[in-house]
């Protein structure tokens, strides 16, 4: 059976996710970030998380070579951040508030939760690469709701 691309995407879009910004940095200190909803937890012990990245993404090389990445889970009022980091090649960092923790990868100051990771492994995922990260440090906020993504559009809880 051949898989129709449009129908496949529509089926995948039935899985409601949160929205994250995955970030990384180069040895020269150049910052990279992409909007990603492919984030997931992997393991509690050791603490591992994953996301997948399109092989054609401009930022791919930086993520592959840096040996680290950070995941920032967006709040429901951060659609504009999601849109900013979903743009190819734009200067995405103008006016963005961030901190640096252990790895040098940017941690978005107002994220609902953040995970600073050393890259544990990178796996073939067809037209994507799957990045598994070992969490070195994390933070989550007690208050606030996540931004959701479902059937190709943003949603809020409730
Ligand atoms: C809600 C949403 C989720 C996305 N999830 C992913 C993802 O998981 N992996 C990915 O490679 N691209 C994802 N994208 C697309 C990238 O954010 C987009 O291609 C971005 O331009 C990549 O940045 P770059 O070209 O600077 O590397 C998503 C976009 C949106 C709007």
XYZ file of N, CA, C and O and ligand atoms in Angstrom:
663
model
N 0.843 -1.192 0.000
C 0.000 0.000 0.000
C 0.887 1.254 0.000
O 1.826 1.353 0.790
N 0.604 2.180 -0.912
C 1.351 3.427 -0.893
C 0.647 4.412 0.049
O -0.575 4.383 0.192
N 1.450 5.253 0.676
C 0.898 6.211 1.636
C 0.757 7.564 0.958
O 1.731 8.129 0.475
N -0.468 8.040 0.888
C -0.712 9.364 0.329
C -0.205 10.419 1.312
O -0.599 10.424 2.486
N 0.657 11.298 0.818
C 1.346 12.250 1.688
C 0.371 13.160 2.447
O 0.500 13.369 3.652
N -0.630 13.674 1.722
C -1.588 14.596 2.346
C -2.411 13.889 3.426
O -2.593 14.384 4.543
N -2.879 12.675 3.067
C -3.700 11.917 4.016
C -2.867 11.505 5.238
O -3.378 11.498 6.370
N -1.600 11.187 5.000
C -0.708 10.804 6.108
C -0.523 11.980 7.056
O -0.626 11.855 8.275
N -0.281 13.157 6.473
C -0.100 14.355 7.311
C -1.370 14.665 8.091
O -1.315 15.046 9.265
N -2.509 14.500 7.438
C -3.781 14.752 8.124
C -3.963 13.797 9.301
O -4.419 14.200 10.377
N -3.576 12.539 9.095
C -3.709 11.547 10.178
C -2.758 11.886 11.323
O -3.139 11.832 12.496
N -1.531 12.254 10.985
C -0.563 12.623 12.032
C -1.050 13.845 12.809
O -0.830 13.955 14.013
N -1.720 14.741 12.106
C -2.192 15.971 12.731
C -3.297 15.747 13.753
O -3.650 16.655 14.511
N -3.843 14.523 13.787
C -4.861 14.187 14.801
C -4.241 13.981 16.176
O -4.971 13.884 17.171
N -2.914 13.857 16.210
C -2.239 13.693 17.501
C -1.950 15.088 18.049
O -1.091 15.808 17.522
N -2.679 15.492 19.085
C -2.476 16.824 19.676
C -1.166 16.848 20.446
O -0.858 15.913 21.195
N -0.401 17.895 20.242
C 0.907 18.016 20.914
C 1.015 19.383 21.581
O 0.234 20.299 21.296
N 2.024 19.529 22.391
C 2.464 20.847 22.798
C 3.342 21.436 21.704
O 3.524 20.828 20.638
N 3.864 22.614 21.950
C 4.768 23.274 20.994
C 6.035 23.670 21.753
O 5.952 24.242 22.850
N 7.178 23.351 21.165
C 8.452 23.716 21.798
C 9.297 24.547 20.841
O 9.068 24.542 19.628
N 10.275 25.234 21.418
C 11.367 25.781 20.615
C 12.628 25.028 21.038
O 13.015 25.062 22.208
N 13.205 24.295 20.071
C 14.471 23.596 20.307
C 15.595 24.544 19.900
O 15.547 25.149 18.820
N 16.594 24.695 20.764
C 17.668 25.652 20.484
C 19.023 24.963 20.527
O 19.186 23.902 21.137
N 19.989 25.602 19.866
C 21.370 25.129 19.963
C 22.306 26.304 19.688
O 21.851 27.439 19.496
N 23.579 26.027 19.702
C 24.563 27.086 19.503
C 25.769 26.513 18.774
O 25.974 25.297 18.779
N 26.540 27.372 18.141
C 27.765 26.913 17.477
C 28.965 27.285 18.354
O 28.839 28.095 19.271
N 30.129 26.698 18.055
C 31.319 27.060 18.833
C 31.603 28.563 18.793
O 32.169 29.125 19.721
N 31.171 29.241 17.720
C 31.381 30.697 17.616
C 30.319 31.480 18.395
O 30.340 32.711 18.413
N 29.359 30.782 18.984
C 28.330 31.453 19.767
C 27.118 31.880 18.965
O 26.254 32.606 19.460
N 27.036 31.425 17.706
C 25.856 31.722 16.877
C 24.678 30.903 17.412
O 24.815 29.704 17.660
N 23.527 31.562 17.602
C 22.374 30.879 18.191
C 21.432 30.352 17.106
O 21.242 31.001 16.073
N 20.868 29.185 17.366
C 19.893 28.583 16.456
C 18.665 28.156 17.227
O 18.756 27.791 18.403
N 17.518 28.181 16.565
C 16.301 27.716 17.208
C 15.255 27.367 16.177
O 15.146 28.043 15.145
N 14.532 26.300 16.426
C 13.422 25.932 15.538
C 12.193 25.572 16.376
O 12.316 25.009 17.467
N 11.042 25.907 15.865
C 9.801 25.433 16.474
C 9.672 23.943 16.196
O 9.880 23.498 15.061
N 9.370 23.171 17.227
C 9.272 21.713 17.056
C 8.159 21.153 17.940
O 8.123 21.428 19.139
N 7.267 20.367 17.318
C 6.244 19.690 18.127
C 6.520 18.185 18.213
O 5.683 17.427 18.685
N 7.720 17.780 17.771
C 8.079 16.354 17.807
C 8.752 15.968 19.118
O 9.272 14.865 19.241
N 8.739 16.863 20.084
C 9.344 16.593 21.394
C 8.611 15.446 22.096
O 7.391 15.333 22.003
N 9.376 14.644 22.817
C 8.753 13.632 23.681
C 9.719 13.207 24.774
O 10.937 13.364 24.631
N 9.157 12.679 25.835
C 9.988 12.096 26.883
C 10.428 10.706 26.430
O 9.727 10.050 25.648
N 11.591 10.275 26.900
C 12.111 8.951 26.529
C 12.345 8.098 27.763
O 11.873 6.972 27.851
N 13.090 8.626 28.722
C 13.537 7.810 29.857
C 13.637 8.693 31.095
O 14.008 9.865 31.003
N 13.296 8.089 32.236
C 13.458 8.814 33.512
C 14.857 8.597 34.076
O 15.450 9.503 34.655
N 15.379 7.378 33.928
C 16.690 7.070 34.471
C 17.492 6.222 33.475
O 17.230 5.032 33.354
N 18.412 6.825 32.720
C 18.819 8.217 32.796
C 17.747 9.140 32.223
O 16.892 8.680 31.459
N 17.804 10.441 32.547
C 16.795 11.377 32.038
C 17.050 11.711 30.570
O 17.999 12.426 30.243
N 16.195 11.184 29.685
C 16.367 11.394 28.242
C 15.093 11.953 27.628
O 13.982 11.565 28.015
N 15.258 12.850 26.664
C 14.148 13.382 25.875
C 14.550 13.328 24.404
O 15.726 13.114 24.078
N 13.582 13.531 23.506
C 13.898 13.524 22.073
C 13.091 14.566 21.319
O 12.045 15.020 21.783
N 13.600 14.937 20.172
C 12.798 15.635 19.161
C 13.386 15.249 17.813
O 14.508 14.729 17.743
N 12.629 15.451 16.740
C 13.172 15.133 15.416
C 13.248 16.396 14.577
O 12.454 17.326 14.742
N 14.238 16.410 13.697
C 14.519 17.618 12.905
C 14.649 17.257 11.430
O 15.355 16.295 11.078
N 13.981 18.024 10.620
C 14.000 17.844 9.170
C 15.437 17.925 8.663
O 16.171 18.850 9.006
N 15.811 16.948 7.826
C 17.180 16.958 7.291
C 17.468 18.197 6.442
O 18.627 18.540 6.225
N 16.418 18.836 5.946
C 16.635 20.012 5.092
C 16.656 21.318 5.891
O 16.800 22.391 5.313
N 16.505 21.236 7.208
C 16.468 22.469 8.014
C 17.816 23.185 7.960
O 18.880 22.551 8.043
N 17.755 24.481 7.854
C 18.957 25.310 7.833
C 19.811 25.064 9.084
O 21.038 25.030 9.029
N 19.155 24.889 10.221
C 19.865 24.783 11.501
C 20.408 23.387 11.789
O 21.054 23.184 12.825
N 20.155 22.435 10.912
C 20.499 21.036 11.221
C 21.969 20.864 11.582
O 22.311 20.220 12.581
N 22.855 21.455 10.758
C 24.294 21.268 10.966
C 24.706 21.756 12.353
O 25.474 21.101 13.055
N 24.157 22.900 12.748
C 24.499 23.455 14.070
C 24.073 22.498 15.173
O 24.818 22.254 16.127
N 22.870 21.936 15.049
C 22.388 20.990 16.071
C 23.242 19.721 16.081
O 23.533 19.171 17.151
N 23.653 19.256 14.896
C 24.456 18.028 14.825
C 25.830 18.221 15.439
O 26.356 17.335 16.113
N 26.415 19.386 15.178
C 27.819 19.592 15.552
C 28.007 20.125 16.968
O 29.088 19.994 17.536
N 26.966 20.728 17.532
C 27.162 21.399 18.827
C 27.303 20.421 19.989
O 27.922 20.722 20.998
N 26.666 19.250 19.848
C 26.705 18.285 20.955
C 25.746 18.622 22.084
O 25.798 18.009 23.159
N 24.871 19.588 21.840
C 23.900 19.940 22.885
C 22.664 20.552 22.242
O 22.703 21.008 21.097
N 21.560 20.530 22.973
C 20.370 21.287 22.574
C 19.543 21.559 23.818
O 19.747 20.924 24.868
N 18.652 22.516 23.697
C 17.705 22.799 24.778
C 16.300 22.772 24.202
O 16.086 23.115 23.032
N 15.371 22.331 25.019
C 13.953 22.298 24.634
C 13.199 23.261 25.547
O 13.352 23.213 26.775
N 12.389 24.118 24.931
C 11.593 25.099 25.674
C 10.120 24.892 25.335
O 9.721 25.053 24.179
N 9.327 24.510 26.317
C 7.899 24.282 26.100
C 7.162 25.615 26.204
O 7.282 26.332 27.210
N 6.404 25.940 25.129
C 5.778 27.265 25.057
C 4.468 27.322 25.830
O 3.741 26.333 25.957
N 4.174 28.520 26.328
C 2.893 28.825 26.989
C 1.841 29.159 25.931
O 2.174 29.494 24.790
N 0.597 29.171 26.381
C -0.495 29.406 25.421
C -0.517 30.825 24.853
O -1.181 31.077 23.856
N 0.234 31.758 25.469
C 0.278 33.120 24.917
C 1.560 33.372 24.113
O 1.938 34.520 23.878
N 2.209 32.287 23.672
C 3.494 32.447 22.965
C 3.428 31.980 21.505
O 4.421 31.489 20.966
N 2.273 32.193 20.860
C 2.149 31.843 19.440
C 3.148 32.634 18.605
O 3.733 32.115 17.654
N 3.386 33.891 18.976
C 4.307 34.696 18.163
C 5.730 34.141 18.242
O 6.466 34.154 17.251
N 6.112 33.589 19.412
C 7.432 32.947 19.510
C 7.485 31.718 18.604
O 8.483 31.480 17.920
N 6.408 30.944 18.611
C 6.346 29.765 17.753
C 6.494 30.172 16.286
O 7.251 29.547 15.530
N 5.797 31.231 15.887
C 5.866 31.690 14.488
C 7.269 32.174 14.144
O 7.794 31.890 13.060
N 7.880 32.890 15.069
C 9.232 33.407 14.821
C 10.207 32.265 14.550
O 10.979 32.285 13.581
N 10.157 31.238 15.392
C 11.138 30.160 15.269
C 10.758 29.122 14.214
O 11.523 28.191 13.959
N 9.591 29.280 13.603
C 9.202 28.406 12.498
C 9.622 28.996 11.156
O 9.352 28.408 10.106
N 10.273 30.175 11.171
C 10.720 30.798 9.923
C 12.113 30.311 9.568
O 12.980 30.241 10.439
N 12.310 30.003 8.289
C 13.624 29.567 7.822
C 14.525 30.777 7.637
O 14.091 31.808 7.121
N 15.745 30.633 8.103
C 16.825 31.572 7.799
C 16.691 32.981 8.368
O 17.605 33.771 8.262
N 15.547 33.301 8.985
C 15.392 34.666 9.504
C 16.277 34.856 10.727
O 16.659 33.888 11.378
N 16.597 36.105 11.046
C 17.275 36.358 12.319
C 16.207 36.263 13.398
O 15.378 37.136 13.563
N 16.245 35.152 14.104
C 15.144 34.841 15.012
C 15.364 35.385 16.419
O 14.474 35.305 17.251
N 16.542 35.917 16.711
C 16.889 36.171 18.104
C 16.745 37.619 18.536
O 16.961 37.930 19.702
N 16.375 38.482 17.596
C 16.224 39.883 17.931
C 15.100 40.056 18.971
O 13.958 39.682 18.730
N 15.409 40.589 20.136
C 14.406 40.857 21.161
C 13.959 39.645 21.956
O 13.015 39.733 22.738
N 14.593 38.502 21.762
C 14.207 37.285 22.491
C 14.980 37.213 23.811
O 16.215 37.296 23.823
N 14.241 37.050 24.923
C 14.889 36.952 26.244
C 15.303 35.507 26.508
O 14.478 34.593 26.395
N 16.572 35.318 26.801
C 17.031 33.953 27.078
C 18.129 33.959 28.131
O 18.736 34.992 28.429
N 18.355 32.781 28.690
C 19.423 32.562 29.663
C 20.321 31.448 29.138
O 19.907 30.676 28.284
N 21.507 31.370 29.692
C 22.407 30.251 29.389
C 22.632 29.478 30.687
O 22.933 30.083 31.717
N 22.468 28.150 30.624
C 22.683 27.310 31.807
C 23.994 26.518 31.675
O 25.058 27.101 31.626
N 23.884 25.193 31.543
C 25.087 24.346 31.534
C 25.745 24.259 30.157
O 26.964 24.284 30.046
N 24.931 24.119 29.114
C 25.482 23.716 27.814
C 25.826 24.885 26.897
O 26.562 24.696 25.930
N 25.263 26.048 27.139
C 25.439 27.178 26.222
C 24.275 27.341 25.267
O 24.215 28.306 24.505
N 23.334 26.383 25.270
C 22.159 26.507 24.405
C 21.139 27.438 25.062
O 20.926 27.369 26.277
N 20.490 28.304 24.277
C 19.588 29.297 24.868
C 18.355 28.679 25.533
O 17.678 27.837 24.954
N 18.096 29.143 26.749
C 16.902 28.768 27.507
C 15.964 29.974 27.470
O 16.324 31.051 27.976
N 14.784 29.828 26.863
C 13.854 30.963 26.753
C 13.304 31.289 28.146
O 12.748 30.425 28.834
N 13.459 32.545 28.525
C 13.192 32.961 29.908
C 11.755 32.690 30.344
O 11.513 32.283 31.475
N 10.781 32.882 29.453
C 9.378 32.769 29.850
C 8.729 31.442 29.480
O 7.497 31.325 29.521
N 9.527 30.448 29.130
C 8.932 29.156 28.735
C 8.212 28.502 29.918
O 8.540 28.741 31.082
N 7.256 27.659 29.601
C 6.525 26.927 30.649
C 7.451 25.908 31.328
O 7.375 25.675 32.529
N 8.324 25.310 30.532
C 9.349 24.406 31.068
C 10.514 24.378 30.084
O 10.327 24.613 28.884
N 11.706 24.110 30.603
C 12.897 24.036 29.749
C 13.765 22.871 30.187
O 13.807 22.521 31.370
N 14.468 22.297 29.201
C 15.368 21.174 29.431
C 16.683 21.474 28.716
O 16.695 21.654 27.500
N 17.766 21.521 29.459
C 19.093 21.771 28.889
C 19.769 20.407 28.732
O 19.952 19.689 29.726
N 20.139 20.047 27.507
C 20.544 18.662 27.223
C 21.907 18.567 26.545
O 22.225 19.380 25.663
N 22.646 17.568 26.925
C 23.800 17.138 26.128
C 23.282 16.092 25.154
O 22.500 15.214 25.548
N 23.700 16.168 23.886
C 23.205 15.203 22.901
C 23.709 13.806 23.266
O 24.913 13.582 23.395
N 22.771 12.896 23.440
C 23.073 11.517 23.838
C 23.306 10.657 22.605
O 24.234 9.847 22.549
N 22.454 10.825 21.589
C 22.574 10.060 20.345
C 21.735 10.734 19.266
O 20.800 11.476 19.564
N 22.108 10.460 18.019
C 21.357 10.977 16.862
C 21.031 9.777 15.980
O 21.921 8.982 15.657
N 19.757 9.640 15.611
C 19.305 8.455 14.886
C 18.697 8.840 13.538
O 18.092 9.913 13.405
N 18.831 7.906 12.581
C 18.183 8.074 11.290
C 16.669 8.016 11.490
O 16.159 7.093 12.132
N 15.973 9.000 10.944
C 14.508 8.988 11.009
C 13.936 9.347 9.658
O 13.095 10.243 9.553
N 14.408 8.672 8.604
C 13.914 8.970 7.254
C 14.324 10.365 6.829
O 15.520 10.683 6.805
N 13.361 11.217 6.513
C 13.723 12.581 6.103
C 13.986 13.491 7.315
O 14.210 14.694 7.161
N 13.950 12.917 8.508
C 14.306 13.641 9.734
C 15.475 12.939 10.435
O 15.760 11.769 10.162
N 16.140 13.654 11.320
C 17.079 13.056 12.270
C 16.436 13.136 13.649
O 15.814 14.151 13.993
N 16.588 12.071 14.413
C 16.026 12.024 15.773
C 17.145 12.318 16.762
O 18.145 11.593 16.831
N 16.987 13.409 17.505
C 17.977 13.811 18.510
C 17.496 13.355 19.886
O 16.414 13.742 20.318
N 18.316 12.549 20.540
C 18.031 12.150 21.925
C 19.003 12.914 22.821
O 20.217 12.936 22.556
N 18.459 13.555 23.846
C 19.305 14.363 24.726
C 19.253 13.883 26.163
O 18.199 13.443 26.647
N 20.391 13.961 26.811
C 20.438 13.686 28.256
C 20.241 15.013 28.981
O 21.002 15.970 28.771
N 19.238 15.057 29.823
C 18.886 16.306 30.500
C 19.890 16.577 31.624
O 20.063 15.753 32.531
N 20.542 17.734 31.549
C 21.494 18.127 32.596
C 20.823 19.019 33.633
O 21.210 19.024 34.798
N 19.855 19.799 33.175
C 19.158 20.714 34.077
C 17.793 21.018 33.479
O 17.661 21.067 32.246
N 16.815 21.222 34.328
C 15.479 21.548 33.830
C 14.778 22.475 34.809
O 15.185 22.609 35.974
N 13.717 23.101 34.309
C 12.920 24.008 35.147
C 11.485 23.986 34.622
O 11.277 23.928 33.406
N 10.522 24.001 35.522
C 9.122 24.134 35.084
C 8.410 25.107 36.003
O 8.782 25.265 37.166
N 7.399 25.783 35.426
C 6.620 26.776 36.174
C 5.363 26.123 36.726
O 4.739 25.310 36.048
N 4.993 26.474 37.950
C 3.785 25.914 38.564
C 2.519 26.475 37.911
O 1.504 25.794 37.818
N 2.585 27.714 37.454
C 1.421 28.373 36.856
C 1.576 28.415 35.341
O 2.688 28.445 34.835
N 0.433 28.469 34.655
C 0.489 28.653 33.199
C 0.004 27.426 32.460
O 0.044 26.309 32.975
N -0.479 27.668 31.221
C -1.034 26.610 30.378
C -0.166 26.464 29.135
O 0.409 27.438 28.662
N -0.102 25.257 28.574
C 0.713 25.059 27.374
C -0.009 25.491 26.095
O -1.243 25.421 26.022
N 0.756 25.897 25.112
C 0.238 26.081 23.757
C 0.085 24.687 23.141
O 0.962 23.842 23.296
N -1.037 24.456 22.458
C -1.296 23.152 21.834
C -1.315 23.279 20.316
O -1.617 24.354 19.777
N -1.020 22.177 19.640
C -1.057 22.136 18.167
C -1.837 20.891 17.759
O -1.531 19.770 18.175
N -2.876 21.093 16.943
C -3.787 20.002 16.568
C -4.385 20.310 15.203
O -4.860 21.423 14.976
N -4.321 19.354 14.287
C -4.831 19.523 12.917
C -4.278 20.774 12.253
O -4.993 21.501 11.568
N -2.990 21.042 12.524
C -2.318 22.125 11.814
C -2.586 23.522 12.329
O -2.178 24.496 11.692
N -3.285 23.636 13.470
C -3.501 24.977 14.035
C -3.288 24.959 15.553
O -3.324 23.905 16.192
N -3.098 26.157 16.078
C -2.863 26.305 17.513
C -4.188 26.238 18.274
O -5.223 26.701 17.778
N -4.099 25.697 19.480
C -5.273 25.616 20.358
C -4.852 25.915 21.779
O -3.666 25.851 22.120
N -5.860 26.228 22.581
C -5.645 26.416 24.017
C -6.443 25.364 24.777
O -7.458 24.880 24.276
N -6.011 25.028 25.955
C -6.763 24.082 26.774
C -8.087 24.721 27.181
O -8.125 25.865 27.622
N -9.150 23.979 27.003
C -10.447 24.422 27.518
C -11.180 25.334 26.609
O -11.184 25.449 25.495
C 3.883 23.924 15.228
C 5.127 23.592 14.429
C 5.834 22.444 14.733
C 6.994 22.114 14.022
N 7.693 20.991 14.368
C 8.857 20.685 13.742
C 9.629 19.554 14.140
O 9.283 18.831 15.075
N 10.776 19.288 13.453
C 11.203 20.077 12.418
O 12.255 19.794 11.830
N 10.480 21.164 12.016
C 9.347 21.490 12.663
N 8.636 22.600 12.302
C 9.130 23.429 11.194
C 10.347 24.282 11.610
O 10.064 25.051 12.767
C 10.743 25.217 10.464
O 11.023 24.423 9.327
C 11.923 26.117 10.759
O 12.003 27.058 9.721
C 13.249 25.431 10.815
O 14.225 26.435 11.065
P 15.565 26.579 10.194
O 15.141 26.479 8.757
O 16.139 27.900 10.570
O 16.452 25.456 10.606
C 7.460 22.950 12.983
C 6.738 24.126 12.689
C 5.590 24.439 13.402
C 4.839 25.706 13.077
